[in-house]
Coordinates of C-alpha atoms in Angstrom, one line a residue:
M138 CA 82.4 69.3 -127.1
K139 CA 80.3 66.2 -126.6
L140 CA 83.4 64.0 -126.8
R141 CA 85.3 66.3 -124.4
F142 CA 82.4 66.0 -121.9
Y143 CA 82.5 62.3 -122.3
Y144 CA 86.2 62.2 -121.2
F145 CA 85.4 64.1 -118.0
L146 CA 82.4 61.9 -117.4
L147 CA 84.6 58.8 -117.8
I148 CA 87.1 60.2 -115.3
F149 CA 84.3 60.7 -112.8
L150 CA 82.8 57.3 -113.2
S151 CA 86.0 55.2 -113.5
V152 CA 88.1 54.1 -110.6
F153 CA 90.7 51.8 -112.1
I154 CA 91.3 49.3 -114.9
V155 CA 91.3 45.6 -114.8
S156 CA 91.4 43.0 -117.5
C157 CA 91.2 39.2 -117.7
S158 CA 93.5 39.2 -120.6
D159 CA 97.1 38.7 -121.8
D160 CA 99.1 39.5 -118.7
N161 CA 99.7 38.0 -115.3
D162 CA 101.3 40.7 -113.3
G163 CA 102.1 38.7 -110.2
V164 CA 99.5 40.7 -108.2
E165 CA 96.2 39.2 -107.0
P166 CA 93.5 40.5 -109.4
I167 CA 90.7 42.6 -108.0
K168 CA 87.3 41.3 -108.8
P169 CA 85.4 43.8 -110.9
V170 CA 82.0 45.2 -110.1
E171 CA 80.9 46.7 -113.4
T172 CA 82.8 47.5 -116.6
S173 CA 82.1 50.7 -118.6
G174 CA 83.8 49.8 -121.9
F175 CA 87.1 48.7 -123.4
F176 CA 90.1 50.1 -125.2
T177 CA 91.6 48.5 -128.3
C178 CA 95.2 49.0 -129.4
N179 CA 95.3 48.9 -133.2
E180 CA 98.7 48.3 -134.6
G181 CA 98.0 49.6 -138.1
V182 CA 100.2 48.9 -141.1
W183 CA 103.9 48.3 -140.5
N184 CA 106.0 51.5 -141.0
Q185 CA 102.9 53.6 -141.7
L186 CA 103.0 55.9 -138.7
N187 CA 99.5 57.4 -139.1
S188 CA 97.7 54.1 -139.4
S189 CA 98.0 53.0 -135.8
S190 CA 95.4 54.1 -133.3
L191 CA 93.7 53.6 -129.9
S192 CA 89.9 53.2 -129.9
F193 CA 87.4 53.2 -127.0
Y194 CA 84.0 51.5 -127.0
S195 CA 81.5 52.7 -124.4
F196 CA 79.0 50.1 -123.0
D197 CA 76.8 52.9 -121.7
E198 CA 76.4 54.6 -125.0
S199 CA 76.9 51.5 -127.3
K200 CA 79.2 53.8 -129.1
L201 CA 82.7 53.4 -130.6
Y202 CA 85.2 56.3 -130.4
T203 CA 87.9 55.7 -133.0
N204 CA 91.3 57.6 -133.1
Y205 CA 90.7 58.1 -129.4
F206 CA 94.4 58.7 -128.5
S207 CA 94.9 61.3 -131.3
Q208 CA 91.8 63.2 -130.2
V209 CA 92.8 63.2 -126.5
N210 CA 96.5 63.9 -127.0
S211 CA 96.6 65.8 -130.3
R212 CA 99.3 63.5 -131.8
V213 CA 99.6 60.1 -133.2
L214 CA 100.2 57.0 -131.1
G215 CA 103.4 55.9 -133.0
D216 CA 104.6 53.3 -135.4
T217 CA 103.2 49.8 -134.8
P218 CA 102.1 49.5 -131.2
N219 CA 102.4 45.8 -130.4
Q220 CA 100.7 45.4 -127.0
M221 CA 98.7 47.3 -124.4
A222 CA 98.2 46.4 -120.7
T223 CA 97.3 48.1 -117.5
Y224 CA 98.9 48.2 -114.0
G225 CA 97.4 50.3 -111.2
S226 CA 96.1 53.6 -112.5
K227 CA 98.3 53.5 -115.7
M228 CA 97.9 51.9 -119.1
Y229 CA 101.1 51.0 -121.0
C230 CA 101.3 50.7 -124.8
V231 CA 104.4 49.0 -126.2
V232 CA 105.1 50.9 -129.5
T233 CA 107.6 48.7 -131.3
G234 CA 108.5 50.7 -134.4
S235 CA 108.8 54.0 -132.6
G236 CA 110.8 52.5 -129.7
I237 CA 108.7 53.9 -126.8
I238 CA 106.4 52.8 -124.0
E239 CA 103.5 55.2 -124.1
V240 CA 102.2 55.5 -120.5
M241 CA 98.6 56.8 -120.2
N242 CA 96.0 57.5 -117.6
A243 CA 94.1 54.2 -117.5
Q244 CA 90.7 55.9 -117.4
T245 CA 91.1 58.6 -120.0
G246 CA 93.9 57.6 -122.3
E247 CA 95.7 60.9 -121.7
S248 CA 99.4 60.6 -122.1
I249 CA 101.4 60.8 -118.9
Q250 CA 104.9 60.1 -120.3
Q251 CA 106.8 58.4 -123.0
V252 CA 109.6 56.0 -121.9
E253 CA 112.2 55.6 -124.6
M254 CA 113.3 52.1 -125.7
K255 CA 116.2 53.1 -127.9
K256 CA 119.7 51.7 -128.7
D257 CA 122.8 53.9 -128.4
N258 CA 122.5 54.9 -132.1
G259 CA 118.9 56.1 -131.5
A260 CA 117.2 53.2 -133.3
S261 CA 114.3 51.4 -131.7
K262 CA 115.1 48.4 -129.5
E263 CA 111.9 47.0 -130.9
P264 CA 110.1 46.4 -127.6
R265 CA 107.6 43.6 -127.9
Q266 CA 105.8 42.7 -124.7
I267 CA 105.3 44.0 -121.2
A268 CA 104.5 42.4 -117.8
F269 CA 104.3 43.7 -114.2
Y270 CA 105.3 42.6 -110.7
Q271 CA 105.6 44.5 -107.4
G272 CA 105.8 48.0 -108.7
K273 CA 108.0 47.2 -111.7
A274 CA 107.3 46.8 -115.4
Y275 CA 109.4 44.4 -117.5
I276 CA 109.8 44.8 -121.2
C277 CA 111.4 42.3 -123.6
S278 CA 112.8 43.7 -126.9
F279 CA 114.0 42.3 -130.2
D280 CA 117.5 43.7 -129.4
N281 CA 117.9 40.7 -127.0
T282 CA 117.3 42.7 -123.8
V283 CA 114.9 42.9 -120.9
C284 CA 114.4 46.3 -119.4
R285 CA 113.0 47.1 -115.9
I286 CA 110.9 50.2 -115.3
D287 CA 109.9 51.6 -112.0
T288 CA 106.2 52.2 -112.3
A289 CA 106.2 55.1 -109.9
S290 CA 109.0 57.2 -111.4
L291 CA 108.7 55.7 -114.9
I292 CA 112.5 55.4 -115.1
V293 CA 114.4 52.5 -116.7
D294 CA 116.5 51.4 -113.7
K295 CA 118.1 48.3 -115.2
T296 CA 118.6 46.4 -118.5
I297 CA 120.1 42.9 -119.1
S298 CA 120.9 40.9 -122.2
I299 CA 118.8 37.7 -122.6
G300 CA 118.2 35.1 -125.3
N301 CA 117.6 35.7 -129.0
A302 CA 114.7 38.0 -130.2
P303 CA 112.6 37.6 -127.0
D304 CA 108.9 37.8 -128.0
G305 CA 106.9 36.9 -124.9
I306 CA 107.0 37.6 -121.1
C307 CA 105.2 36.9 -117.9
V308 CA 106.0 37.0 -114.2
V309 CA 105.0 34.5 -111.6
N310 CA 106.4 32.8 -108.4
G311 CA 109.1 35.5 -108.1
K312 CA 110.5 34.8 -111.6
I313 CA 110.3 36.4 -115.0
Y314 CA 109.8 34.1 -118.0
I315 CA 111.0 35.2 -121.4
S316 CA 110.3 33.3 -124.7
N317 CA 113.2 33.5 -127.1
S318 CA 111.7 33.3 -130.6
G319 CA 115.0 33.6 -132.4
M320 CA 113.1 35.3 -135.2
G321 CA 111.5 31.9 -135.8
G322 CA 114.6 29.8 -135.0
G323 CA 114.6 29.9 -131.2
N324 CA 113.5 27.1 -128.9
T325 CA 114.1 28.3 -125.3
V326 CA 112.4 30.1 -122.4
S327 CA 114.7 32.0 -120.1
V328 CA 114.0 32.2 -116.4
I329 CA 115.1 35.4 -114.6
D330 CA 115.2 35.9 -110.8
V331 CA 113.1 39.0 -109.9
V332 CA 115.3 40.0 -107.0
T333 CA 118.7 39.7 -108.5
F334 CA 117.5 40.4 -112.1
T335 CA 119.8 37.7 -113.4
K336 CA 119.1 34.6 -115.5
N337 CA 118.7 31.3 -113.7
K338 CA 118.4 28.9 -116.6
D339 CA 116.9 28.2 -120.0
I340 CA 114.1 25.7 -120.6
T341 CA 113.9 24.0 -124.0
V342 CA 110.5 24.2 -125.7
R343 CA 109.2 23.7 -129.2
L344 CA 110.4 25.9 -132.1
N345 CA 109.5 29.7 -132.2
P346 CA 108.0 30.4 -128.8
G347 CA 106.1 33.6 -128.4
K348 CA 103.0 34.5 -126.3
M349 CA 103.1 33.6 -122.6
I350 CA 100.6 33.8 -119.7
A351 CA 100.8 32.4 -116.2
D352 CA 97.7 31.1 -114.4
E353 CA 96.9 31.5 -110.6
Y354 CA 98.3 28.0 -109.9
G355 CA 101.9 28.9 -110.9
D356 CA 101.9 27.3 -114.4
V357 CA 103.4 29.2 -117.3
Y358 CA 101.7 28.6 -120.7
V359 CA 103.6 29.4 -123.8
I360 CA 102.7 29.2 -127.5
S361 CA 105.3 27.9 -129.9
K362 CA 104.4 28.8 -133.5
G363 CA 106.5 26.2 -135.2
D364 CA 107.6 26.8 -138.8
Y365 CA 104.1 27.7 -140.1
T366 CA 104.0 24.4 -142.2
P367 CA 102.1 21.1 -141.6
N368 CA 105.4 19.6 -140.7
L369 CA 105.8 21.6 -137.5
K370 CA 102.5 23.1 -136.3
S371 CA 101.9 25.5 -133.5
C372 CA 101.1 24.3 -130.0
L373 CA 100.4 25.3 -126.4
Q374 CA 102.9 24.1 -123.7
R375 CA 102.9 24.2 -119.9
I376 CA 105.9 25.0 -117.7
D377 CA 105.8 24.2 -114.0
S378 CA 107.3 27.3 -112.3
N379 CA 108.1 25.4 -109.1
K380 CA 110.4 23.0 -111.0
D381 CA 111.1 25.3 -114.0
E382 CA 110.5 22.3 -116.3
L383 CA 108.4 21.8 -119.4
V384 CA 105.7 19.4 -118.2
D385 CA 103.0 19.4 -121.0
T386 CA 102.6 19.9 -124.7
F387 CA 99.0 19.8 -125.6
G388 CA 97.6 18.2 -128.7
F389 CA 95.9 21.1 -130.3
E390 CA 97.2 24.1 -132.4
A391 CA 97.5 27.5 -130.8
S392 CA 98.1 30.9 -132.4
N393 CA 97.0 33.2 -129.5
F394 CA 95.2 32.9 -126.2
T395 CA 93.9 34.5 -123.0
I396 CA 93.2 33.2 -119.5
C397 CA 90.4 34.4 -117.2
D398 CA 89.9 32.6 -113.9
D399 CA 90.2 28.9 -114.7
L400 CA 89.4 29.2 -118.4
A401 CA 91.8 29.6 -121.3
Y402 CA 90.4 30.6 -124.7
V403 CA 92.8 29.6 -127.5
Y404 CA 92.4 30.4 -131.2
S405 CA 94.4 28.9 -134.0
Y406 CA 94.6 29.0 -137.8
E407 CA 96.9 27.7 -140.6
Y408 CA 98.1 28.9 -144.0
D409 CA 97.6 27.1 -147.3
D410 CA 100.1 27.1 -150.1
S411 CA 99.1 30.5 -151.2
Y412 CA 99.4 31.9 -147.6
N413 CA 95.6 32.2 -147.2
V414 CA 94.3 31.7 -143.6
I415 CA 92.5 28.4 -143.2
N416 CA 91.2 26.1 -140.5
Q417 CA 90.3 28.9 -138.1
K418 CA 89.2 27.6 -134.7
L419 CA 88.5 28.8 -131.1
I420 CA 88.6 26.3 -128.2
S421 CA 88.1 26.5 -124.5
F422 CA 90.5 24.8 -122.0
D423 CA 90.4 24.3 -118.2
V424 CA 93.8 25.4 -116.7
K425 CA 92.9 23.9 -113.3
T426 CA 92.3 20.4 -114.6
E427 CA 94.4 20.7 -117.8
T428 CA 91.6 19.5 -120.0
L429 CA 90.0 20.5 -123.2
L430 CA 86.4 21.6 -122.6
K431 CA 85.2 22.6 -126.1
D432 CA 86.9 21.7 -129.3
N433 CA 84.8 24.5 -130.9
F434 CA 83.8 27.2 -128.5
I435 CA 81.6 29.1 -131.1
T436 CA 78.3 27.3 -131.2
D437 CA 76.1 29.4 -133.5
G438 CA 78.1 28.9 -136.8
T439 CA 79.8 32.3 -136.7
K440 CA 82.9 32.1 -138.9
L441 CA 86.2 33.8 -138.1
D442 CA 88.3 35.4 -140.8
I443 CA 91.7 36.1 -139.2
P444 CA 91.4 36.1 -135.4
Y445 CA 93.9 38.7 -134.2
A446 CA 93.3 39.4 -130.5
I447 CA 91.2 37.9 -127.7
S448 CA 90.2 39.0 -124.2
V449 CA 87.5 38.3 -121.6
N450 CA 85.3 40.8 -119.9
P451 CA 85.9 40.1 -116.2
Q452 CA 82.4 41.2 -115.3
D453 CA 80.1 39.0 -117.4
K454 CA 82.8 36.6 -118.8
Y455 CA 81.9 37.5 -122.4
V456 CA 84.6 36.7 -124.9
Y457 CA 85.8 39.3 -127.3
V458 CA 87.7 38.4 -130.5
A459 CA 89.3 40.9 -133.0
N460 CA 88.3 39.6 -136.4
V461 CA 90.6 40.8 -139.3
T462 CA 89.7 40.4 -143.0
D463 CA 93.1 41.6 -144.2
Y464 CA 96.0 43.5 -142.6
T465 CA 95.2 46.9 -144.2
G466 CA 91.5 47.4 -143.5
K467 CA 89.7 48.0 -140.2
A468 CA 88.7 45.0 -138.2
D469 CA 85.6 44.2 -136.2
I470 CA 85.3 43.1 -132.6
L471 CA 83.0 40.0 -132.1
Q472 CA 81.4 39.6 -128.7
F473 CA 80.4 36.1 -127.7
N474 CA 78.5 35.0 -124.5
P475 CA 79.9 32.2 -122.3
E476 CA 77.9 29.7 -124.3
G477 CA 79.7 30.7 -127.5
K478 CA 76.9 32.6 -129.3
L479 CA 77.6 35.9 -131.0
Q480 CA 75.9 38.8 -129.2
K481 CA 77.3 41.8 -130.9
K482 CA 79.6 42.9 -133.7
I483 CA 81.5 46.2 -133.2
V484 CA 82.6 47.2 -136.7
D485 CA 85.6 49.1 -138.0
V486 CA 87.5 49.6 -134.6
G487 CA 90.9 50.0 -136.3
I488 CA 93.6 48.3 -138.3
S489 CA 94.8 45.0 -136.8
P490 CA 93.7 45.4 -133.1
N491 CA 96.1 43.3 -131.0
S492 CA 95.0 44.2 -127.5
I493 CA 91.5 44.6 -125.8
V494 CA 91.6 46.1 -122.3
F495 CA 88.4 46.6 -120.2
V496 CA 87.7 49.7 -118.1
E497 CA 86.1 49.2 -114.7
R498 CA 84.0 51.9 -113.1

């Protein structure tokens, strides 16, 4: 009963969701007043349906609610959710293995509708990432397609073929950018016109492009993961969306990142010969001046195991990192202040949390 009361209290206090996180939706962000907590999307273990989850952490109560989605909706989230993001009053979870987009109330986590991402034979299209622009959601999938969903009706109104195993997406300057990973062998970013929903061109980048975010200046940042060897390491690159040209390849490694205001936080790690994670690092980077600010953002000696997700609270600019020790046990969320000092560790949020989304009152 206490948990049920909390849901209703959360509905009353919350107005909408915002997040300085993984997605640039083409809409001017609303500056937050006060955040009440955050959701984490926990992907679980691949092909183990009951291991994925949605958790919620309340700042007011300093309390973590695990298996939040299952408790609210009386069913599991699905097989391997890969990303979660918000747009307007809705929160969208891209569930790769199950081939659905789970659309939820952004304040309560209550399911509104499941949008199927299935092939003609009923198999999952393996949706990977989602981005938003002017009332539409765009989803790239490993079946080499991009789908467009009307965010009011939640109907897929168009699908086009694009690239090879697209694994990243963002929208800026009236264009959709898709990174074509090629399952590790791709090296292009496709540019799609929003109005005509047709491809304009391909931009050549480094091998194995994935995560993409656009900043407020119209630059598109894309991580290329390379071949996971010292011969071709990961990197962060910048595409000018006015010219649709690759203009920068930065001289540091990059596994994942987020942008909030003018600051990008980028973490990286490598693998040794036994595939153990080594050389974990978190840096800060100014996207306005294109300069490295701190080669090591963490200033108090806190060590990362396997960083797996990163986001910034838009209220106080605290940086949150999902810290995984292995891919089968529950991970912790580490909270750092803007000076890079650990403030809090929220333990056992779920297995492999890949998205952290903040709730505004």
